[in-house]
XYZ file of C-alpha atoms in Angstrom:
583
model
C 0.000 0.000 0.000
C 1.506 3.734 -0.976
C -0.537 4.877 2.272
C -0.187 8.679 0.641
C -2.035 7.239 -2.740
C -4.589 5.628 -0.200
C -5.628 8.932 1.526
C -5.171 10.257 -1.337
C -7.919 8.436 -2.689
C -10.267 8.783 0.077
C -10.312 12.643 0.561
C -11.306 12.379 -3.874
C -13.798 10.213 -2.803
C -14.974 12.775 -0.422
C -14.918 15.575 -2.788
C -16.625 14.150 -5.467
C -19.593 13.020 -3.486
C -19.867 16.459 -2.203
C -20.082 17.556 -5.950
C -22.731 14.595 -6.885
C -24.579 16.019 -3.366
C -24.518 19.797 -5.547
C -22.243 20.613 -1.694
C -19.479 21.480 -4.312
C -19.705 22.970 -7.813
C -19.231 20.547 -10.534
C -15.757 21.230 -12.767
C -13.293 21.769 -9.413
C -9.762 20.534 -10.299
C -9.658 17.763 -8.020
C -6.866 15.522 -9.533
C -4.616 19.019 -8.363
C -5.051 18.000 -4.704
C -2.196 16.097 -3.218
C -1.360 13.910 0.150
C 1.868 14.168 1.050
C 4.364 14.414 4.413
C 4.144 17.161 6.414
C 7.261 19.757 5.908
C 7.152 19.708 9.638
C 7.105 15.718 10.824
C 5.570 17.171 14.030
C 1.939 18.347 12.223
C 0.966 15.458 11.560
C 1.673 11.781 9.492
C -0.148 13.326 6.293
C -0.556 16.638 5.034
C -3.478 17.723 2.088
C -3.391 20.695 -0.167
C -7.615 20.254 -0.913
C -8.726 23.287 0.649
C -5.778 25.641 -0.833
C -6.375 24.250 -3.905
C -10.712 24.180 -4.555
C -11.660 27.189 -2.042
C -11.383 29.876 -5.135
C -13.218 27.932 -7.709
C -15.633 26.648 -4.807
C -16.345 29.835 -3.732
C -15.312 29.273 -0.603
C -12.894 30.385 2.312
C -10.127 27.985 2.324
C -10.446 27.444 6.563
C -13.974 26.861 6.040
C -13.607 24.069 3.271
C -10.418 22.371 5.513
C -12.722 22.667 8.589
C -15.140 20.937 6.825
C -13.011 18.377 5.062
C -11.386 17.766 8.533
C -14.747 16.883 10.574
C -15.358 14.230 7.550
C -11.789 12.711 7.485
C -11.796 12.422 11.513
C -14.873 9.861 11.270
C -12.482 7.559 9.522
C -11.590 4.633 12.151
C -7.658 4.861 10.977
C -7.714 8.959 11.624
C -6.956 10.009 15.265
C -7.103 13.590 14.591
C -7.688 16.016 11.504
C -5.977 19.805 12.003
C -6.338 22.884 10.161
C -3.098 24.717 9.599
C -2.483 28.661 8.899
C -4.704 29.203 5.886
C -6.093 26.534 5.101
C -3.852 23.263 5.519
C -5.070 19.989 6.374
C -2.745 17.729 8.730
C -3.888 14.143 9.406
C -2.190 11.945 12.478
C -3.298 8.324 11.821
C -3.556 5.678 14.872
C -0.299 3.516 15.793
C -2.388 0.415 14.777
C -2.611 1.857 11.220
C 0.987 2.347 10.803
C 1.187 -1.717 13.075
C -0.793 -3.055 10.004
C 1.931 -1.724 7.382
C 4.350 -4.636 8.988
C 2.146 -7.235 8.079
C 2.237 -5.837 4.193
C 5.537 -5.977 4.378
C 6.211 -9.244 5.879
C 3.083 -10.694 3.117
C 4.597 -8.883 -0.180
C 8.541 -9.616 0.917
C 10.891 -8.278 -1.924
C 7.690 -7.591 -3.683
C 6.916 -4.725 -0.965
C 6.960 -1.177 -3.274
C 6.244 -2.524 -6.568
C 3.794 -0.140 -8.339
C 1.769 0.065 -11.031
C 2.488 3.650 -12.107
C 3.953 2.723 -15.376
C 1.181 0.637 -16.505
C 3.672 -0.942 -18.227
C 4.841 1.916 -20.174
C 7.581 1.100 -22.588
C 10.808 2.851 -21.411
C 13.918 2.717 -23.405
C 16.944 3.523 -21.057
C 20.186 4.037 -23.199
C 23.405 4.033 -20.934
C 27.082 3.788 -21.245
C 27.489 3.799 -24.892
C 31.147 4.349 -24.525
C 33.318 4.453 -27.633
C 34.584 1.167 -28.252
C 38.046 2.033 -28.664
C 39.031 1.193 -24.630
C 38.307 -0.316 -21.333
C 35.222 1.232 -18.689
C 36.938 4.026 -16.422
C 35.380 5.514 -13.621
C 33.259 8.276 -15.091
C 31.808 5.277 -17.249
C 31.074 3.414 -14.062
C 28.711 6.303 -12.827
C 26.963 6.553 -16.257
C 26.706 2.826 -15.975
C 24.968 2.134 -12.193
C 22.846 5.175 -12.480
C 21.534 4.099 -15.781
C 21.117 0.593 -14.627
C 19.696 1.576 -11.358
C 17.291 3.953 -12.604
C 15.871 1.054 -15.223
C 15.550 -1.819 -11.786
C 13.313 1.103 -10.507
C 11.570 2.109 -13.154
C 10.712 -1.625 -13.956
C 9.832 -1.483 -10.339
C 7.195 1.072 -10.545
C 5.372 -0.873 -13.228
C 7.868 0.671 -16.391
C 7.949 -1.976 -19.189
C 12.011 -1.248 -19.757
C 14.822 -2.027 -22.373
C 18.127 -1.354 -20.924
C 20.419 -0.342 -24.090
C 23.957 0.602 -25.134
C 24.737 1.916 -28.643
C 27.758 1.425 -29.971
C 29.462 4.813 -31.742
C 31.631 2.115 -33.900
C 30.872 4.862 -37.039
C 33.341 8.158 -36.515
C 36.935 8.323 -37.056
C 38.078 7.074 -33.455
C 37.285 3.681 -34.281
C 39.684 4.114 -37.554
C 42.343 5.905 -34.835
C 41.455 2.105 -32.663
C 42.249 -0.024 -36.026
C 45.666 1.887 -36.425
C 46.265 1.042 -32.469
C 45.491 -2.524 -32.949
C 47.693 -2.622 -35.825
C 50.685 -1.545 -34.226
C 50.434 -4.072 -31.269
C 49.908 -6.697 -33.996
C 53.131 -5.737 -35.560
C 55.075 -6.229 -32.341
C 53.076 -9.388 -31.471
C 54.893 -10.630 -34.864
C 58.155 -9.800 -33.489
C 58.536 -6.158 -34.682
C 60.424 -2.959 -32.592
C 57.384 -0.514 -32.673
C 59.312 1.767 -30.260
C 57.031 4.173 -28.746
C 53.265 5.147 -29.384
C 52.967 7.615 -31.996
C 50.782 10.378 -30.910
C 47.461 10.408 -31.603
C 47.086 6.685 -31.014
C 45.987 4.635 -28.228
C 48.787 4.000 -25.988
C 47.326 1.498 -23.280
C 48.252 -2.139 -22.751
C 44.975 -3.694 -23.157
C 45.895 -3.564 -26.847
C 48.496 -5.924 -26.146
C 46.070 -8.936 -26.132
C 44.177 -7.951 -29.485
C 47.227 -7.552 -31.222
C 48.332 -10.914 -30.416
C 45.207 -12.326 -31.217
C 45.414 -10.810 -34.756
C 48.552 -12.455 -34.945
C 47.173 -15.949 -33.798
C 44.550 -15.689 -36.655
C 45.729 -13.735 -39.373
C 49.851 -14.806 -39.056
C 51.913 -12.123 -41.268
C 48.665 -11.618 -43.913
C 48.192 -8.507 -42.810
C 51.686 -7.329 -42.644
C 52.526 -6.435 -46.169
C 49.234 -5.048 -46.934
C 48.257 -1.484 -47.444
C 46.394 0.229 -45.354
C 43.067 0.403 -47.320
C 42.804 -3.578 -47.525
C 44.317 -4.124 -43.552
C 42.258 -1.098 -41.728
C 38.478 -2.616 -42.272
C 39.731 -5.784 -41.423
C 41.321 -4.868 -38.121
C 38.699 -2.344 -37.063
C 35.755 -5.069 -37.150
C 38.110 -7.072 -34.991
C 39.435 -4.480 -32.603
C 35.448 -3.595 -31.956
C 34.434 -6.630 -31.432
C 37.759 -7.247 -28.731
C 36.313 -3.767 -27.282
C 33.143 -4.891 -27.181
C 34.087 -8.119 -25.579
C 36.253 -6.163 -23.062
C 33.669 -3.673 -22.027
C 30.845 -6.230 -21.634
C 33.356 -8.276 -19.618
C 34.105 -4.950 -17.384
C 30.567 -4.054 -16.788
C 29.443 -7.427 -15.833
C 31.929 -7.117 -13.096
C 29.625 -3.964 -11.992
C 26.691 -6.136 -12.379
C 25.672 -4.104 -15.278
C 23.816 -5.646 -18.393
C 22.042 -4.482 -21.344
C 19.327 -5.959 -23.133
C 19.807 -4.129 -26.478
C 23.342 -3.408 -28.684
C 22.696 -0.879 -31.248
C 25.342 -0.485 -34.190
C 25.913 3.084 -34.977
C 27.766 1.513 -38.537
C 24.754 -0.850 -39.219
C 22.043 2.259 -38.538
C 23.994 4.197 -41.130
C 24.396 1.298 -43.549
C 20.382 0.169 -43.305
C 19.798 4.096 -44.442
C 18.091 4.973 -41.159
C 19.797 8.270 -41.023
C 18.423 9.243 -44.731
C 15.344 8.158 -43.741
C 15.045 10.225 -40.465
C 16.583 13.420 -42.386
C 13.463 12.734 -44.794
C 11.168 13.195 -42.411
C 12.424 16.321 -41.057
C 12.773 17.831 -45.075
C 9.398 16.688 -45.441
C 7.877 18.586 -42.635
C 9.799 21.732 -43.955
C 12.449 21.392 -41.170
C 15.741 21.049 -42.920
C 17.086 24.301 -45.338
C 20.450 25.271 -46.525
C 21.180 28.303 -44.217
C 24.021 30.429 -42.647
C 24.640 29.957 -38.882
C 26.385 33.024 -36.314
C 29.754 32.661 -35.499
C 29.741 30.554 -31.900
C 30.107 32.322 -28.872
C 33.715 33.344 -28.302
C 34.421 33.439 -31.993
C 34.969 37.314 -33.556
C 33.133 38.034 -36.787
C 36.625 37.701 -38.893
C 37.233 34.518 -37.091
C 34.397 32.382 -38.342
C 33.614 31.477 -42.053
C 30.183 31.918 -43.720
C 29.258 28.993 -45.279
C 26.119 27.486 -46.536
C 25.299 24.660 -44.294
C 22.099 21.948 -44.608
C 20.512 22.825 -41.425
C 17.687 21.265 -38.915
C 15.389 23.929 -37.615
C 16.301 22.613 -34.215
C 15.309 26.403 -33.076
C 11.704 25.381 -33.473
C 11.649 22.905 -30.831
C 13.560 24.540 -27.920
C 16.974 24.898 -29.221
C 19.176 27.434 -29.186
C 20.659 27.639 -32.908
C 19.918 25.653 -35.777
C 21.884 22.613 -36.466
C 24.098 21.196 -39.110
C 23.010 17.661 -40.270
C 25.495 17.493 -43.149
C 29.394 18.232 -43.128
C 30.577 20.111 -45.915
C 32.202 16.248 -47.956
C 28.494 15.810 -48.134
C 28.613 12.777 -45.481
C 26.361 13.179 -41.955
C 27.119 14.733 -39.480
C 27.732 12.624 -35.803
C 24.018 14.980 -34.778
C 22.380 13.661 -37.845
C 22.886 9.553 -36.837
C 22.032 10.591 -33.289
C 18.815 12.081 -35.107
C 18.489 8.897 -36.711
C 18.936 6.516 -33.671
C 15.994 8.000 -31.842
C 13.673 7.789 -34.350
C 14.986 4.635 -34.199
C 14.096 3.778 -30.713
C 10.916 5.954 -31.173
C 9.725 3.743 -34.289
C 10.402 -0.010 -31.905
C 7.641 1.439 -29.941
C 9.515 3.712 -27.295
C 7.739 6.438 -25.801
C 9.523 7.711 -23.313
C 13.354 7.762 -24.140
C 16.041 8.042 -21.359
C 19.582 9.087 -22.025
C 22.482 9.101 -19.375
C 25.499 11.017 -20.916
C 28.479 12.581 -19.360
C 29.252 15.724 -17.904
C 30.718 16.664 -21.354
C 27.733 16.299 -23.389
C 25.906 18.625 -21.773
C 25.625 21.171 -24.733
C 24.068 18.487 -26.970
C 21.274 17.650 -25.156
C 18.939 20.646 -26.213
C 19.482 19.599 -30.135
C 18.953 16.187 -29.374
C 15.519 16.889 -27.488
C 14.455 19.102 -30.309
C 15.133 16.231 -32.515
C 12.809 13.943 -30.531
C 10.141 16.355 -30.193
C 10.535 17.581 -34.411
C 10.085 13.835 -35.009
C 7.330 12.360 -33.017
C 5.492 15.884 -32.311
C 5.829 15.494 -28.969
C 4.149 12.134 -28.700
C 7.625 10.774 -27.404
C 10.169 12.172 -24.408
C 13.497 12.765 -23.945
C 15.291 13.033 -20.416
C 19.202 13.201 -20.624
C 20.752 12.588 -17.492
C 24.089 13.985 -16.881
C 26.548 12.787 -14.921
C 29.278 15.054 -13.494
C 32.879 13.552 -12.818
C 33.894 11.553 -10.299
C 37.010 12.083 -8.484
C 39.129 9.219 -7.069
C 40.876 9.903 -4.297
C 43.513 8.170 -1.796
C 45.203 9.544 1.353
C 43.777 13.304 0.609
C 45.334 13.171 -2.680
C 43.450 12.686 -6.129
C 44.406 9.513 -8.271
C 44.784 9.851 -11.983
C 47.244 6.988 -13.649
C 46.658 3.678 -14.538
C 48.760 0.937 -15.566
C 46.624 -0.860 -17.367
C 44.746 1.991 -19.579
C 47.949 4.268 -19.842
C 45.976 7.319 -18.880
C 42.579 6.478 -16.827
C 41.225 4.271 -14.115
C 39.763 1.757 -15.290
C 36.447 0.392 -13.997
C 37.517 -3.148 -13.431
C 40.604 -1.952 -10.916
C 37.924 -0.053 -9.138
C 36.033 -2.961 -8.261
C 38.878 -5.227 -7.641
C 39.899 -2.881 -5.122
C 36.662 -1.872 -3.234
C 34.466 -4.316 -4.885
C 31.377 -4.147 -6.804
C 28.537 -3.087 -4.146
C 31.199 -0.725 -2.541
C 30.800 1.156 -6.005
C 27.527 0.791 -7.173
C 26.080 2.235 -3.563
C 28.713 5.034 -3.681
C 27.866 6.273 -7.298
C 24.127 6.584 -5.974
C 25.360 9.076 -2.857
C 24.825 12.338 -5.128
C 22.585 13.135 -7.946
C 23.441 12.404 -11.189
C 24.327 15.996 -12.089
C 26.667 16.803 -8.605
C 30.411 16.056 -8.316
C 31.308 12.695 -6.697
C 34.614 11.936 -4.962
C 35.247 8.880 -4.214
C 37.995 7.878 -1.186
C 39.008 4.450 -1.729
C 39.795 4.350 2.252
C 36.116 6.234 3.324
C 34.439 3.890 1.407
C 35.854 0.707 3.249
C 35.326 2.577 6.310
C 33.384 0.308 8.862
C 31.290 3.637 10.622
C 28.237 5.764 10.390
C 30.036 8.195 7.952
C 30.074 5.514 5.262
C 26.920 4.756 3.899
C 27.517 1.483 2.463
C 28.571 0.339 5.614
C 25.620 1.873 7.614
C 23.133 0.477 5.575
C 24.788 -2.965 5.038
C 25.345 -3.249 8.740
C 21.757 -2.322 8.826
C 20.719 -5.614 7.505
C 23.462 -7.757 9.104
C 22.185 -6.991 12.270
C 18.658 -7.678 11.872
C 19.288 -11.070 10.794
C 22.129 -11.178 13.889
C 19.039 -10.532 15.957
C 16.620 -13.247 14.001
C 19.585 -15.685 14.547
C 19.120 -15.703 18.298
C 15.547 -15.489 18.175
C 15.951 -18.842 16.113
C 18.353 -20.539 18.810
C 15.828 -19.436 21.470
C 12.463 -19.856 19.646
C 12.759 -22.003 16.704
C 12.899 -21.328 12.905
C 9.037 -21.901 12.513
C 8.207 -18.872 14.912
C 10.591 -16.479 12.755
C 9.401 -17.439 9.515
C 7.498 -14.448 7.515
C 4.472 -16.420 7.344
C 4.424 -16.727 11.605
C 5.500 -13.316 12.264
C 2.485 -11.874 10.068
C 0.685 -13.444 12.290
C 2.046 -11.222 15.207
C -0.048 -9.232 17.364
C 1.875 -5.714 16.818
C -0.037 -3.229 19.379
C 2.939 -3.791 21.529
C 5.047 -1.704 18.789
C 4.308 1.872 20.900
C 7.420 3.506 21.710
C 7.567 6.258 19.702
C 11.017 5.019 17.891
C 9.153 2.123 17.177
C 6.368 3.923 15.311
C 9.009 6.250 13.845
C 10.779 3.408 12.384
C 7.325 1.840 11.232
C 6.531 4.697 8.966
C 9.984 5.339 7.673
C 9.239 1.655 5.959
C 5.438 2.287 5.000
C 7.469 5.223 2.812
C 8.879 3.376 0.894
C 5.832 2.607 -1.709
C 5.795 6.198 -1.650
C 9.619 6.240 -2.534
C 9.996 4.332 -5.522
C 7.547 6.025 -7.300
C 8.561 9.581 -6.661
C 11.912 8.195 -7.554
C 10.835 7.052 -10.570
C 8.854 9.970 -11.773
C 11.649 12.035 -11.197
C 14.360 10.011 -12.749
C 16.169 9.690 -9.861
C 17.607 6.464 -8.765
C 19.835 8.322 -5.478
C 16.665 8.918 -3.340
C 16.768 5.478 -3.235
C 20.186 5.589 -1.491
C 18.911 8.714 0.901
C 15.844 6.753 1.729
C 17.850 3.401 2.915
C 20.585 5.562 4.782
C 16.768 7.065 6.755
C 15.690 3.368 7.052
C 19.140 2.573 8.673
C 19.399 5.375 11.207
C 15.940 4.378 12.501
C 16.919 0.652 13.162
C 20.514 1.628 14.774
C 18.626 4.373 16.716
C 16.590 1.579 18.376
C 19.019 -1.373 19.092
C 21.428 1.709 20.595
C 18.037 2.346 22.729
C 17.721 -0.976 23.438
C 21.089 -1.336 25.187
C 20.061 1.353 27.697
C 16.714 0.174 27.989
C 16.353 -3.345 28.346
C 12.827 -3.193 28.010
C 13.245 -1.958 24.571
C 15.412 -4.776 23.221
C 13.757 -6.799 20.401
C 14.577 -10.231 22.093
C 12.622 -10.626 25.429
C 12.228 -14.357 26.415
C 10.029 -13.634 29.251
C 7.731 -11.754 27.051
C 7.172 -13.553 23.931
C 4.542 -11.374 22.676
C 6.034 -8.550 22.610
C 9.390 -10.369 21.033
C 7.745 -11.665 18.194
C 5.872 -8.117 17.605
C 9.898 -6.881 17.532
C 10.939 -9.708 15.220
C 8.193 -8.547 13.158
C 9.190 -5.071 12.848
C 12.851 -6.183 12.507
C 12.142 -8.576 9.820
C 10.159 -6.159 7.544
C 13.002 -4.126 8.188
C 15.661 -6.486 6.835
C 12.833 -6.622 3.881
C 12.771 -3.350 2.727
C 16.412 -3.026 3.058
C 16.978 -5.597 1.029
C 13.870 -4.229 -1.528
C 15.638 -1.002 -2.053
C 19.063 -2.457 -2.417
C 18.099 -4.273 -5.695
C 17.063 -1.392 -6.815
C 20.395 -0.147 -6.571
C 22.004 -3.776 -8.143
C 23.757 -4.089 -4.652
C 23.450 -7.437 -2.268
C 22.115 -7.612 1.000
C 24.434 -8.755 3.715
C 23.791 -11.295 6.461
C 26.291 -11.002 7.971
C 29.724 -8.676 8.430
């Protein structure tokens, strides 16, 4: 139960018999009233807009409609008391054994706790990653990576029919610069002094391995050849070891996609003529003259005619060039064609998560969408600012392995995949991250992997000994729905109680914003709560959650602890990170 959508629902009801009664005008906007928590946690457990909202177009003084509105909620057996606020605000405090009742959802749903059917099984098409394949994952590709892949677990949570996809830029010239990198380390794999890396190629050692694999299959062929004949050759092999590679990385992460999309095959199947067609047919492409760029003085900048998308039409700032002056595409026109693409396999709402860097292309793209589909289909681009990496105070840059980065896979070796994927989800997408390799192995309330982790270990610590002392068939989920919970009164208790009835309420927020990190905040609330009470528990024996004299009361606690553990463990697949048991 999303206990905000159920109140919701029953001060609608409310209004709209009032307007079948004729004690309301017909035509108020009631779908603009909202439930929601109080700014103030002491006004209330539930807070409604409805008088604020409907006293104008009622005719009405707000007070008088909440007043009203307030004597009708308070007849409802799960209301203890209905408050007007300043001018017109409507708090609601619901009885302990309403927020009691919410354990017994929890413990009866189990992982299942929080799934929604807000999408209504919308289909979402998440596209994240989508690094050039010319090199291993770093760590800027590992935040891309677990807030895409987190943000499509919750939006398949909330009811989001979702294809998780990476497209491959294997198209542009970098993949030619990749070929001529590959060649080289083939040349010494057959024996040959390549001395240094030239400039301008790709210096790393995880060439080392393709190269030597050309050599296992190809022998010397390749050797005497000139470059036209050896370069198409080696490029569809160096992708495909790239590919390989990156796959290999990001499954190390815990990261999959359900879709590869070829930026070469898109171009080669004519999807980006066919996508510019449909803009010149709507009158949206022209040859035109663009202003110099910002920064660029009149004398500096070249007039040229260019073939142009009115890109201005749709939100953007400038026009944009869809054709280079050799008459091929531009990298803007493929992009144009891929979501038209994704827009044409049935995708209605379209995700992106880019870097930092890309940050002045998302306007054009968006304009794109919206020229294409007339607005029947979105775009959200989510950015993701850098992440530092940082050791002993001082930021860490090199890597032996990719000559100039991090790579992803040393990250994970070293800290290890949960350690990562929780830590990426610390910040919004669009903050700075740093990242302290020693913090984040930090075993204390200032890490929140830790916290949250220890969170879980120790309720099942605690349902351990309640096993040795009761038996496994009284902790079961199935016996301890069956507890009587109205000892659950200390005020802790109920705090913790609600934090978890949130959670509903969480993961579709979340996912209506786009924004897999409240996920993170909301388990870090979850886990103060619990260590809050066992720390009360060890000065108030009373309050502990095992009491063998009082098994009542216990199994109330095991309960509560349980359906704790539960939606712990809920909102850490959400975030692709495992549940511990024990640490």
């Amino acid at each position: 139960m999303n206990v905000f959508n159920h109140f919701l629902d029953i001060v609608q009801n409310q209004l709209h018999q009032w307007t079948a009664d004729g004690a309301l005008p017909a035509g108020l906007p009631i779908d603009r009233v909202s439930v929601e928590p109080p700014r103030d946690p002491s006004h209330g457990d539930l807070a409604t807009n409805a008088a604020m909202v409907l006293a104008k177009p009622a005719g009405q003084k707000p007070r008088d409609l909440a007043e009203k509105l307030a004597a009708a909620l308070a007849t409802n057996p799960d209301v203890a008391s209905a408050e007007v606020a300043g001018p017109g605000f409507l708090n609601l405090r619901l009885h302990p054994s309403f927020w009691q009742k919410r354990i017994g959802d929890i413990l009866s749903a189990g992982d299942a706790y929080g799934d929604s059917t807000l999408g209504r099984g919308t289909k979402v098409n998440v596209e994240y990653v989508s690094a050039n394949p010319t090199g291993p994952m770093h760590i800027g590709h590992a935040r891309g990576a677990v807030v895409g892949d987190a943000l499509a677990r919750l939006l398949a949570k909330a009811g989001y029919d979702v294809a998780k996809e990476y497209y491959i830029n294997d198209a542009g010239a970098q993949v030619d610069v990749l070929a001529r990198s590959a060649y080289l380390r083939y040349r010494e794999a057959l024996g040959e002094d390549i001395g240094e890396i030239p400039a301008g190629l790709y210096p790393g050692d995880y060439l080392v391995p393709v190269g030597q694999a050309l050599a296992d299959q190809y022998g010397g062929r390749l050797q005497d050849q000139p470059e036209a004949q050896w370069l198409p050759v080696v490029r569809d092999f160096a992708i495909d070891a790239m590919m390989g590679l990156i796959r290999s990385d990001l499954e190390q992460l815990g990261v999959s996609h359900d879709v590869f999309s070829s930026e070469r095959a898109l171009v080669g199947d004519g999807a980006v003529d066919r996508a510019l067609a449909t803009l010149d047919e709507a009158g949206l492409i022209y040859t035109g003259v663009l202003e110099p760029p910002k920064g660029k003085l009149p004398d500096d900048w070249e007039e040229r005619p260019q073939t142009l998308f009115k890109a201005t039409e749709f939100g953007d700032d400038v026009d944009r060039p869809v054709k280079k002056s050799d008459g091929s595409w531009t990298y803007f026109a493929s992009d144009v064609a891929y979501h038209q693409d994704k827009v044409r396999r049935g995708y209605t709402q379209l995700i992106d998560v880019w870097g930092a860097d890309h940050g002045g292309y998302v306007k054009r793209v968006a304009a794109s969408v919206r020229a294409l589909t007339g607005g029947a289909a979105e775009l959200d681009v989510k950015l993701c600012q850098l992440v530092r990496l940082m050791r002993d105070g001082e930021q860490v840059r090199m890597s032996k392995r990719s000559g100039d980065f991090i790579t992803l896979r040393e990250l994970v070796d070293e800290v290890g995949r949960d350690v990562v994927r929780f830590i990426m989800l610390t910040r919004k997408n669009d903050a700075p991250l740093d990242f302290d390799l020693a913090k984040v192995l930090e075993e204390s309330r200032d890490n929140p992997v830790f916290y949250v982790q220890y969170a879980h270990a120790r309720a099942y610590s605690v349902l351990r000994h309640a096993t040795e002392a009761f038996g496994a068939e009284a902790v079961t989920p199935a016996a301890l729905a069956q507890a009587d919970l109205s000892d659950l009164t200390d005020v802790d208790e109920l705090g913790l109680i609600r934090t978890l009835a949130n959670w509903p309420r969480i993961v579709e927020q979340a996912a209506i914003a786009h924004e897999p990190h409240r996920i993170a905040f909301y388990l870090a609330d979850v886990a103060a709560g619990f260590h809050a009470l066992w720390n009360k528990g060890r000065d108030d024996t009373t309050l502990r959650f095992i009491q063998e004299d009082a098994p009542a009361q216990t199994k109330a606690r095991l309960a509560m602890v349980l359906a704790m553990a539960t939606v712990v463990a809920s909102g850490l697949s959400v975030m692709g990170v495992l549940p511990k048991e024990s640490m």
